Coordinates of C-alpha atoms and ligand atoms in Angstrom, one line a residue:
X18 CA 290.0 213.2 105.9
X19 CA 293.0 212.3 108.1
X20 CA 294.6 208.9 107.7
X21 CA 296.4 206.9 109.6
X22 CA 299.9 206.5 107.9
X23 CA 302.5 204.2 108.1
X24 CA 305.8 204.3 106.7
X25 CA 309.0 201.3 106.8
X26 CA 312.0 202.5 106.8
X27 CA 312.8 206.3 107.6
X28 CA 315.5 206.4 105.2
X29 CA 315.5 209.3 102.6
X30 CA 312.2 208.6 100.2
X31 CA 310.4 207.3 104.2
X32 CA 311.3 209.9 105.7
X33 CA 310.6 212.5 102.8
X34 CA 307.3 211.0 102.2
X35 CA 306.4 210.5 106.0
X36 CA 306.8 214.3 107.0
X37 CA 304.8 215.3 103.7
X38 CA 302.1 213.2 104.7
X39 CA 302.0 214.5 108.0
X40 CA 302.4 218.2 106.7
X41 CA 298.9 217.3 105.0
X42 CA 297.5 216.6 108.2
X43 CA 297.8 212.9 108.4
X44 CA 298.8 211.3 111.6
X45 CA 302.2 209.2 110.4
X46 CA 304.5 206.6 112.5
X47 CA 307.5 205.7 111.0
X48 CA 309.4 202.4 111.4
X49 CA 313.0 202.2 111.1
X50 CA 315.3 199.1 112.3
X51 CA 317.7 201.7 113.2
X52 CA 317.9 202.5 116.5
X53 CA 319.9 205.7 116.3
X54 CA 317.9 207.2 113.2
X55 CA 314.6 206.5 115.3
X56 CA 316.1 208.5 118.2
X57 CA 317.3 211.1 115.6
X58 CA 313.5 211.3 114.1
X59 CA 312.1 211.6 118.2
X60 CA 314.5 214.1 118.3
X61 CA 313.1 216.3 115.4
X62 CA 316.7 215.8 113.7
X63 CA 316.2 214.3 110.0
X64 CA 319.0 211.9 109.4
X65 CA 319.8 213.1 105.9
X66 CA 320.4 216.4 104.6
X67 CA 317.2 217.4 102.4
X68 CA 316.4 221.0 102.3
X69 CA 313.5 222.2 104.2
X70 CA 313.0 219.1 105.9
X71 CA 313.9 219.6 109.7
X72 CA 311.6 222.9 109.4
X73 CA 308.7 220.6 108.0
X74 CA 309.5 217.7 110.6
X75 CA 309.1 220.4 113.3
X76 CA 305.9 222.1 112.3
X77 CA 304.7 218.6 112.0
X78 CA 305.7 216.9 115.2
X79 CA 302.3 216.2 116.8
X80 CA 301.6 213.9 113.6
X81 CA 305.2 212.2 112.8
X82 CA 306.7 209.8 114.8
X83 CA 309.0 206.8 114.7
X84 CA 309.4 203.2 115.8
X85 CA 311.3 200.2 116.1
X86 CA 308.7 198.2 116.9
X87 CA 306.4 197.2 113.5
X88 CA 303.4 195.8 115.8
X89 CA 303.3 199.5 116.9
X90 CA 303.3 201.1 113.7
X91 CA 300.7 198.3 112.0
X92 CA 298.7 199.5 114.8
X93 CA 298.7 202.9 114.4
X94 CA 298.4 202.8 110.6
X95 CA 295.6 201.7 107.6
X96 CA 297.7 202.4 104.9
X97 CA 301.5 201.6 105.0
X98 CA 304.2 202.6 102.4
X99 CA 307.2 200.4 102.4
X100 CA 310.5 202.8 101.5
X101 CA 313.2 200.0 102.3
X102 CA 316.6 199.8 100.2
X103 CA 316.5 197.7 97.3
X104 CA 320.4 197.8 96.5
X105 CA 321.6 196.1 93.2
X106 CA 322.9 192.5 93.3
X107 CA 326.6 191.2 92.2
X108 CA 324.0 190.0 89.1
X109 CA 323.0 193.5 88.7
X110 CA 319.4 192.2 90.0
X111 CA 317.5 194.4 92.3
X112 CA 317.6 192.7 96.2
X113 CA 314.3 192.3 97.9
X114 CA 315.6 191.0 101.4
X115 CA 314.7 194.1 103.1
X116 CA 311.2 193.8 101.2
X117 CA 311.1 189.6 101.8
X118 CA 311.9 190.7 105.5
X119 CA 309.0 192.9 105.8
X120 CA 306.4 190.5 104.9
X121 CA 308.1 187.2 107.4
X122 CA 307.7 190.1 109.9
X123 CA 303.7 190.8 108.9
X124 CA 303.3 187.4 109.2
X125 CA 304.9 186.5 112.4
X126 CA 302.7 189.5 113.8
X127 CA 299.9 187.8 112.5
X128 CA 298.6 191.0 110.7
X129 CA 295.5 191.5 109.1
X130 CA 292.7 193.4 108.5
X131 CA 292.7 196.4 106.6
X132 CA 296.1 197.4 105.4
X133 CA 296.9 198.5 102.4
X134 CA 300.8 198.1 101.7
X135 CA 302.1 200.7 99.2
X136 CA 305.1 200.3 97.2
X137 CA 307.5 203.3 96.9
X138 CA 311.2 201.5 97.1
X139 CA 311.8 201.3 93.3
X140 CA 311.7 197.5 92.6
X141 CA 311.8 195.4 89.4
X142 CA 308.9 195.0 87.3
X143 CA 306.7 192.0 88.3
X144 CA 308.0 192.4 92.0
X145 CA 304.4 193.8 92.9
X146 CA 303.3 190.1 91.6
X147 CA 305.8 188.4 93.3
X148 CA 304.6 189.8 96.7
X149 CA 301.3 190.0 96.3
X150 CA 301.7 185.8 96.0
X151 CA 303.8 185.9 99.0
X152 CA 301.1 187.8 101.2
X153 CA 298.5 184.8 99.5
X154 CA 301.2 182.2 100.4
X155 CA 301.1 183.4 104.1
X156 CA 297.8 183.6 104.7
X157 CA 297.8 187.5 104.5
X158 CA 295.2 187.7 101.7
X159 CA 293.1 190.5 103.7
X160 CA 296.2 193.0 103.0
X161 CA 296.1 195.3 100.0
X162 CA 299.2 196.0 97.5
X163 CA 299.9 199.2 96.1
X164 CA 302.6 200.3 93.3
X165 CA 303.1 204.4 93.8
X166 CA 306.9 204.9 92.8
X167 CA 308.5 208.3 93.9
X168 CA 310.2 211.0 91.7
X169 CA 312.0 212.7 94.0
X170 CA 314.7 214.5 93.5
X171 CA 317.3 215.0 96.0
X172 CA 317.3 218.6 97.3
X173 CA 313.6 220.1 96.3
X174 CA 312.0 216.5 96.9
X175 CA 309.2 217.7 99.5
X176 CA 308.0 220.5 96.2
X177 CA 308.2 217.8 94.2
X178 CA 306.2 215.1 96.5
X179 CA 303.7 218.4 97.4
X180 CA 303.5 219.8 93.8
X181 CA 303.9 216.5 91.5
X182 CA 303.9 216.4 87.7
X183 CA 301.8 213.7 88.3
X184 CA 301.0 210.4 91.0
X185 CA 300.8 206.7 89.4
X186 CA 299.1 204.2 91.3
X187 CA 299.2 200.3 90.3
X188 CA 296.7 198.4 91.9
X189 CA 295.6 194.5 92.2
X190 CA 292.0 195.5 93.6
X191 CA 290.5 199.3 92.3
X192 CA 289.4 200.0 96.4
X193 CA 293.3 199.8 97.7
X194 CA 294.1 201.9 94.8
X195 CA 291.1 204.5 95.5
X196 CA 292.7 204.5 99.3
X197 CA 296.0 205.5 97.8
X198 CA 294.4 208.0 95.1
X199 CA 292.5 209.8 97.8
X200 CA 295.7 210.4 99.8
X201 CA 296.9 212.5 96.8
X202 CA 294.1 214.0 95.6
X203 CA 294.7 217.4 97.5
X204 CA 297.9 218.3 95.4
X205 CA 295.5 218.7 92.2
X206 CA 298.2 216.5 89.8
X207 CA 296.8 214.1 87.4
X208 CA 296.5 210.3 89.0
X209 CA 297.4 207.7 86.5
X210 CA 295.8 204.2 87.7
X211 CA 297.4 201.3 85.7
X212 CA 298.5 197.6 86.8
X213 CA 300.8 197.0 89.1
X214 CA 303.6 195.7 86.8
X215 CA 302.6 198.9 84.4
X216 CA 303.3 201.1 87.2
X217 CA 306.8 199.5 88.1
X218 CA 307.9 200.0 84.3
X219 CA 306.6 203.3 84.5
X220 CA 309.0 204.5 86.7
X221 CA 311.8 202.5 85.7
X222 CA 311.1 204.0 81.9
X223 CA 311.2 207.4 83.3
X224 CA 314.3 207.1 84.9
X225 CA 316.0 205.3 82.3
X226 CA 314.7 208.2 79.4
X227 CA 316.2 211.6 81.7
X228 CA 319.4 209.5 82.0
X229 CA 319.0 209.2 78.3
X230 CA 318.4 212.9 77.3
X231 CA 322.0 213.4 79.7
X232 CA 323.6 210.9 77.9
X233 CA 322.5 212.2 74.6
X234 CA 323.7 215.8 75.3
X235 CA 326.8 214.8 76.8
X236 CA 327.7 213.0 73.2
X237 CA 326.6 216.6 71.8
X238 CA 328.6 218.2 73.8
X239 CA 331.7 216.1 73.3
X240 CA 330.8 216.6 69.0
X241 CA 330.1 220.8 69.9
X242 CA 334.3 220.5 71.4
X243 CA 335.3 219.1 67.7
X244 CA 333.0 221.5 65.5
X245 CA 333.4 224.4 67.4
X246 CA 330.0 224.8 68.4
X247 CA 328.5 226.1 72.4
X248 CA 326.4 222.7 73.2
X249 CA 324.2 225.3 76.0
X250 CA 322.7 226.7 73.1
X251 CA 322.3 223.7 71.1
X252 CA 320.5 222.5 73.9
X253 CA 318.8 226.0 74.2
X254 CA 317.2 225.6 70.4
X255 CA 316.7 221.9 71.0
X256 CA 314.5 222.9 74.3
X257 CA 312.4 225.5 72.7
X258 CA 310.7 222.5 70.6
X259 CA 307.9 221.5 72.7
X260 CA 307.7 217.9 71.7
X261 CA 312.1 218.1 73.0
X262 CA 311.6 220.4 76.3
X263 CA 314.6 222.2 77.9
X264 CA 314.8 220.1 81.2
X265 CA 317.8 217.5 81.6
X266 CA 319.8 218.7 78.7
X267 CA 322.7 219.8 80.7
X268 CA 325.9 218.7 79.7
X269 CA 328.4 217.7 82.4
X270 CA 330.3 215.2 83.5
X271 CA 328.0 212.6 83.8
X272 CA 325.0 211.6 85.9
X273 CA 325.1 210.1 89.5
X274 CA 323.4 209.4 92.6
X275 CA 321.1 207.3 94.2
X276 CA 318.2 206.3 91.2
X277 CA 319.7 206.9 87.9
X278 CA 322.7 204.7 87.9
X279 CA 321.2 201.8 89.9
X280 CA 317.9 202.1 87.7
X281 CA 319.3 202.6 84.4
X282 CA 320.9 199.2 85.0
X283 CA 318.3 197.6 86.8
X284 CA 316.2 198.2 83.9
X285 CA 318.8 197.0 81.5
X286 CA 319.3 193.6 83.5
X287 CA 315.6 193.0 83.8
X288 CA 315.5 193.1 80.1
X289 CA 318.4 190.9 79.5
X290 CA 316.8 188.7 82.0
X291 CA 313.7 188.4 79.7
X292 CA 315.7 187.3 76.9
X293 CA 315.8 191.2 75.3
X294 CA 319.0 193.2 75.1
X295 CA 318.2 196.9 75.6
X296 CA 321.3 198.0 73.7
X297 CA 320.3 201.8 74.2
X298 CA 320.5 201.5 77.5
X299 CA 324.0 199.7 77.7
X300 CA 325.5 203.0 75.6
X301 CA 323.8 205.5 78.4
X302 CA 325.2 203.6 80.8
X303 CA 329.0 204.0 78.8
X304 CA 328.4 207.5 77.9
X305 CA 328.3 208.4 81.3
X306 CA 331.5 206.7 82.6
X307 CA 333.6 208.0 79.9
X308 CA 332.1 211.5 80.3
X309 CA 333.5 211.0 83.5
X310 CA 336.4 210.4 83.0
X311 CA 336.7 213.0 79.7
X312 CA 338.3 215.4 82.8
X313 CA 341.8 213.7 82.6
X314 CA 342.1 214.2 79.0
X315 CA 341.1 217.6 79.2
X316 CA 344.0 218.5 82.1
X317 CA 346.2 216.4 80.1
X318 CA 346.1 218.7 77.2
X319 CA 347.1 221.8 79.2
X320 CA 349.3 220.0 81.6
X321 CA 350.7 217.0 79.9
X322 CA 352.0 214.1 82.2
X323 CA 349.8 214.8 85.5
X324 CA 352.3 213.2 88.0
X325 CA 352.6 215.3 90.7
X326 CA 350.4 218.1 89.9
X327 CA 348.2 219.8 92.3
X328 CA 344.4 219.5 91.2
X329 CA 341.8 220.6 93.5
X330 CA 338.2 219.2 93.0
X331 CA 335.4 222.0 93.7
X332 CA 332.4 220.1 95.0
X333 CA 332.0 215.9 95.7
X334 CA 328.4 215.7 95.8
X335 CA 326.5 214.1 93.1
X336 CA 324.6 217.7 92.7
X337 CA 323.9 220.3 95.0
X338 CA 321.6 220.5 97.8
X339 CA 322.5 217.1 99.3
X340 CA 325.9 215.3 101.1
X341 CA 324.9 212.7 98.5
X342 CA 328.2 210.9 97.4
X343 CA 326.5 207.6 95.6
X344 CA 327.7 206.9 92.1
X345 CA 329.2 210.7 92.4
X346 CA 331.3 211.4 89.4
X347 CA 333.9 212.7 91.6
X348 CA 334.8 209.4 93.0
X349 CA 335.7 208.6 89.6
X350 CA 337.2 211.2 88.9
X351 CA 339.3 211.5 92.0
X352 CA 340.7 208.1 91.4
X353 CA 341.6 208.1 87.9
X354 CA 343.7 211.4 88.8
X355 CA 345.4 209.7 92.3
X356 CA 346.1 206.7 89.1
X357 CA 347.8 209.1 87.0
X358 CA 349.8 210.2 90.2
X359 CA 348.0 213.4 90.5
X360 CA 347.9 215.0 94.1
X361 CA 343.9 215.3 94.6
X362 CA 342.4 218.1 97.0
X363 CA 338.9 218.4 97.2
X364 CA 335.9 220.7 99.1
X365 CA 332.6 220.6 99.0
X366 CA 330.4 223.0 101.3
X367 CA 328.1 219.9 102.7
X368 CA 329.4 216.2 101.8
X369 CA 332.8 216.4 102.8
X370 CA 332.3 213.6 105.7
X371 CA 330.3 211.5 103.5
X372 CA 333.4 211.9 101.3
X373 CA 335.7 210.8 103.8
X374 CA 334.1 207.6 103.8
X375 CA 334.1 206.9 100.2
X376 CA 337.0 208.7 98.8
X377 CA 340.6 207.3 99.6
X378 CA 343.8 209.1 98.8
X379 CA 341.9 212.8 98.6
X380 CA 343.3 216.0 100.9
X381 CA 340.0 217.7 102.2
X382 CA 339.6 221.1 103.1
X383 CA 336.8 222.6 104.6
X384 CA 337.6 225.9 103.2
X385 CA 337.7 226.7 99.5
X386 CA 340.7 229.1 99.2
X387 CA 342.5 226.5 101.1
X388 CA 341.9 223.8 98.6
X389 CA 342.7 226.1 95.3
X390 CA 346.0 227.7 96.5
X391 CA 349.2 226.4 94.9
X392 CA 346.8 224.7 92.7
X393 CA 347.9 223.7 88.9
X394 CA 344.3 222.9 88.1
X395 CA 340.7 223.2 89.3
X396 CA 338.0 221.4 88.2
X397 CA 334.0 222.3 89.2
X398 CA 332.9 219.0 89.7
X399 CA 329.2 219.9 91.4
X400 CA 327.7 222.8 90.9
X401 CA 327.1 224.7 94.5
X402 CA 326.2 227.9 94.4
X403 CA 328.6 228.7 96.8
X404 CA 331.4 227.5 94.1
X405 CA 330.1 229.1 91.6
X406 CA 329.7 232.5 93.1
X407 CA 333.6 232.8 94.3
X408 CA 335.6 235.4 93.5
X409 CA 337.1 233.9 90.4
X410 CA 339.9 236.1 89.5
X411 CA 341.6 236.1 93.2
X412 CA 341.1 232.1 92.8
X413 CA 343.5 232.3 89.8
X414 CA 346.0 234.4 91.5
X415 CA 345.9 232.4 94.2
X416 CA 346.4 229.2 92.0
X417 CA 350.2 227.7 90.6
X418 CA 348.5 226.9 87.7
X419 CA 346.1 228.6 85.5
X420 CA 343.4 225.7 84.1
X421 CA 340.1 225.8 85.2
X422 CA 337.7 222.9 84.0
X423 CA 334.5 223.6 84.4
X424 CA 332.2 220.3 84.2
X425 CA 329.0 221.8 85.0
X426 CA 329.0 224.6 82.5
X427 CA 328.5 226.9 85.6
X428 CA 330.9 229.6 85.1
X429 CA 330.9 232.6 81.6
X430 CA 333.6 231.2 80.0
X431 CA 334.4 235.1 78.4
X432 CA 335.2 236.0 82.6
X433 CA 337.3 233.2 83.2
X434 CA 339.4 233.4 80.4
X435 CA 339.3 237.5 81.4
X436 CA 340.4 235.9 84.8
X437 CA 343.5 234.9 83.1
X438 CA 342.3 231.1 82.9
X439 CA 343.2 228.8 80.5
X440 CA 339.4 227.5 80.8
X441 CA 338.0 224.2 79.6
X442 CA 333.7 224.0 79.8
X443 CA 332.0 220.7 78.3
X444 CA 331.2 221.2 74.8
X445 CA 331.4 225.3 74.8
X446 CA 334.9 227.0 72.9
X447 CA 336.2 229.4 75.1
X448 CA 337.1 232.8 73.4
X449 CA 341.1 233.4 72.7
Ligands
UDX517 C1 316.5 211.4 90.1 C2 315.1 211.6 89.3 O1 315.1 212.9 88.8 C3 314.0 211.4 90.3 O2 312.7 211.5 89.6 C4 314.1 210.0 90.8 O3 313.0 209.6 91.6 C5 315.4 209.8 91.5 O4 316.5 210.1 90.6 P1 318.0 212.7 91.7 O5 318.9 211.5 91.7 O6 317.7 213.2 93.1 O7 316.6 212.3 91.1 O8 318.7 213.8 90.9 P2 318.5 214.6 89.5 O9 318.3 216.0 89.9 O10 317.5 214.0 88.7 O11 320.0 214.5 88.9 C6 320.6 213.2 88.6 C7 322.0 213.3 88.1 O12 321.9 213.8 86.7 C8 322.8 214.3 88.8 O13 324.2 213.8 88.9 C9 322.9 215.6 87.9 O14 324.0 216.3 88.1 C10 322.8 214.9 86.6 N1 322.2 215.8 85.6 C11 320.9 216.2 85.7 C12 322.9 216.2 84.4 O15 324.1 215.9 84.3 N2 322.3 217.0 83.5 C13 321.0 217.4 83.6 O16 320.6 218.1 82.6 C14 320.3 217.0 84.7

């Protein structure tokens, strides 16, 4: 049966889950605090790039609409998912003002009735608690809490919020929970009903194991380089053991974006905060920065001192499929090169402009070919499809240089070095 949705704060898991909600035929308002991304929704314009999105926005405009105005939404809506930011601290602690905010404004609104609030911002365990005393506290006791974290991944997130693995739901009182369940039960996945706090952990844990497995491969990797074994099919015959599975054993050069980072440490801090030092975590987390930075040392060896030397950065984002530039390795990478006195160039097909505003120091180009010529080096930071299927022997004749790191393992190392590239994968021996 159709719902009445509402969703706070059209960012990318709001908006994401919004226009999914509506593409099942529930009627959805959106509110944003944003003026111009609330135009941009009215408009039929999503205000990130997510594939698919715009189309699914459009077939769905009768039922999808935003709002500045929270009155108007709580109006329009039974049960509302809050999607606000919940940035790390300068303790490393998650912030709930956005979440605090929400609630002053329920109250000063004087909301009741039936409403059943839904977690899906990815907040620290026991935060569920902690508001569902601040509803009491304000007299809001009539409102239900929820706990239903997202897995989305950036780029196929509306298959993975349609076709889930599976939907957890935390819930204080089983008939806000049954609400929440019902609104999923159409996509067939298992439902896992728990606590609220259980829920929280659960997607913290999740998070916190992929970035793991990464981790883990990336130290395989960097072991495969000094024993001259290909870490793709040690990750290959690892994968084929069921209880292992093949997913998230790609070696590269290091994890980023917008929920692994942020949650890895979040969960680490919430630990230490209970008195319990989660030293795996603490070594995942410094994996991945020095697989980062692994890059330098590998253009060292083929070009010694890198002062002055032309290197040109294939790709920015964080992966492909989104402009994405949060925690992105390249930022790292970028500026430990421009600290060795490297010249930097970088492309990337979609997040150069969100590059612009986090990278300093960087020539773009918006064209490939432009970025490689007269290059010494080129390194394949993100793997594009679009980077990976260029012409790969006119990019070394177009290059100064002839190293080619590639730190997504994208490329058949036997071509490039055919190429004529002195080529450099993570973890893989390229043939002499
Ligand atoms: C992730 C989770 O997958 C998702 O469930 C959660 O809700 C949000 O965080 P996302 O950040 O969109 O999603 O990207 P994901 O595809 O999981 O990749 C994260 C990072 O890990 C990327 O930088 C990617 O390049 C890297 N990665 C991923 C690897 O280096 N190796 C792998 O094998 C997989």
């Amino acid at each position: 049966m159709p719902q009445r949705i509402g969703v706070i704060g059209a960012g990318y898991v709001g908006l994401v889950t919004g226009a999914c909600l509506a593409s099942m035929g529930h009627q959805v308002t959106l509110r944003d605090i944003d003026e111009a991304k609330v135009r941009m929704i009215g408009d039929g314009e999503p205000p990130i790039h997510e594939d698919g999105l715009k189309q699914l926005m459009h077939e769905c405009r009768d039922r999808l609409r935003a709002t500045l105005d929270l009155a108007e939404m709580l109006e329009a809506s039974e049960i509302v998912f809050i999607a606000v930011d919940t940035p790390p601290t300068h303790s490393g602690d998650a912030d709930l003002s956005r979440v605090m905010t929400v609630l002053d404004e329920l109250e000063q609104i004087g909301a009741t009735g039936e409403h059943v609030l839904v977690m899906k911002s990815t907040v620290p365990v026991g935060t569920g608690e902690r508001v569902r005393a601040e509803l009491d506290k304000r007299g809001l006791e009539s409102i239900g809490y929820c706990s239903n974290p997202e897995f989305l991944k950036e780029g196929v997130a509306i298959a993975d919020f349609l076709s889930p693995d599976r939907v957890v739901i935390g819930d204080f009182r089983a008939a806000d929970g049954d609400k929440v369940a019902a609104l999923y039960e159409p996509l067939g996945a298992p439902i896992l009903r728990t606590s609220v706090p259980t829920a929280e952990m659960i997607k913290y844990a999740s998070n916190a194991f992929l970035a793991t497995k990464i981790s883990f491969i990336n130290e395989i990797a960097n072991v495969c380089e000094e024993v001259g074994a290909d870490v793709i099919e040690v990750a290959e015959g690892m994968g084929l053991d069921a209880r292992i599975g093949p997913k998230f054993l790609s070696a590269g050069v290091g994890f980023g974006g917008s929920c692994f980072p942020k949650d890895v440490s979040a969960l680490k801090q919430l630990a230490g905060n209970s008195g319990y030092h989660f030293q795996l975590l603490t070594s995942v987390i410094e994996v991945n920065e020095l697989q980062k930075r692994r890059v330098v040392g590998k253009l060292k060896r083929h070009l010694g001192d890198l002062e002055g030397k032309e290197i040109a950065l294939l790709g920015l984002a964080f992966k492909p499929g989104t402009d994405d530039m949060r925690e992105a390795s390249s930022v790292v990478l970028a500026a430990r090169l421009l600290a060795e006195a490297a010249s930097v160039r970088a492309y990337d097909p979609v997040a150069l402009e969100a590059a612009r505003h986090t990278v300093r120091g960087v020539e773009f180009f918006d064209d490939p070919w432009a970025c490689v010529t007269g290059a010494d080096a080129v390194v394949l930071v993100t793997e594009w499809p679009e980077i990976i299927g260029l012409d790969w022997p006119k990019v070394a004749q177009v290059m100064r240089g002839d190293v080619l790191v590639d730190g997504r393992n994208a490329l058949d190392p036997a071509d490039a070095v055919a190429a004529g590239f002195a080529y450099e994968g993570i973890g893989r021996v390229a043939p002499s």
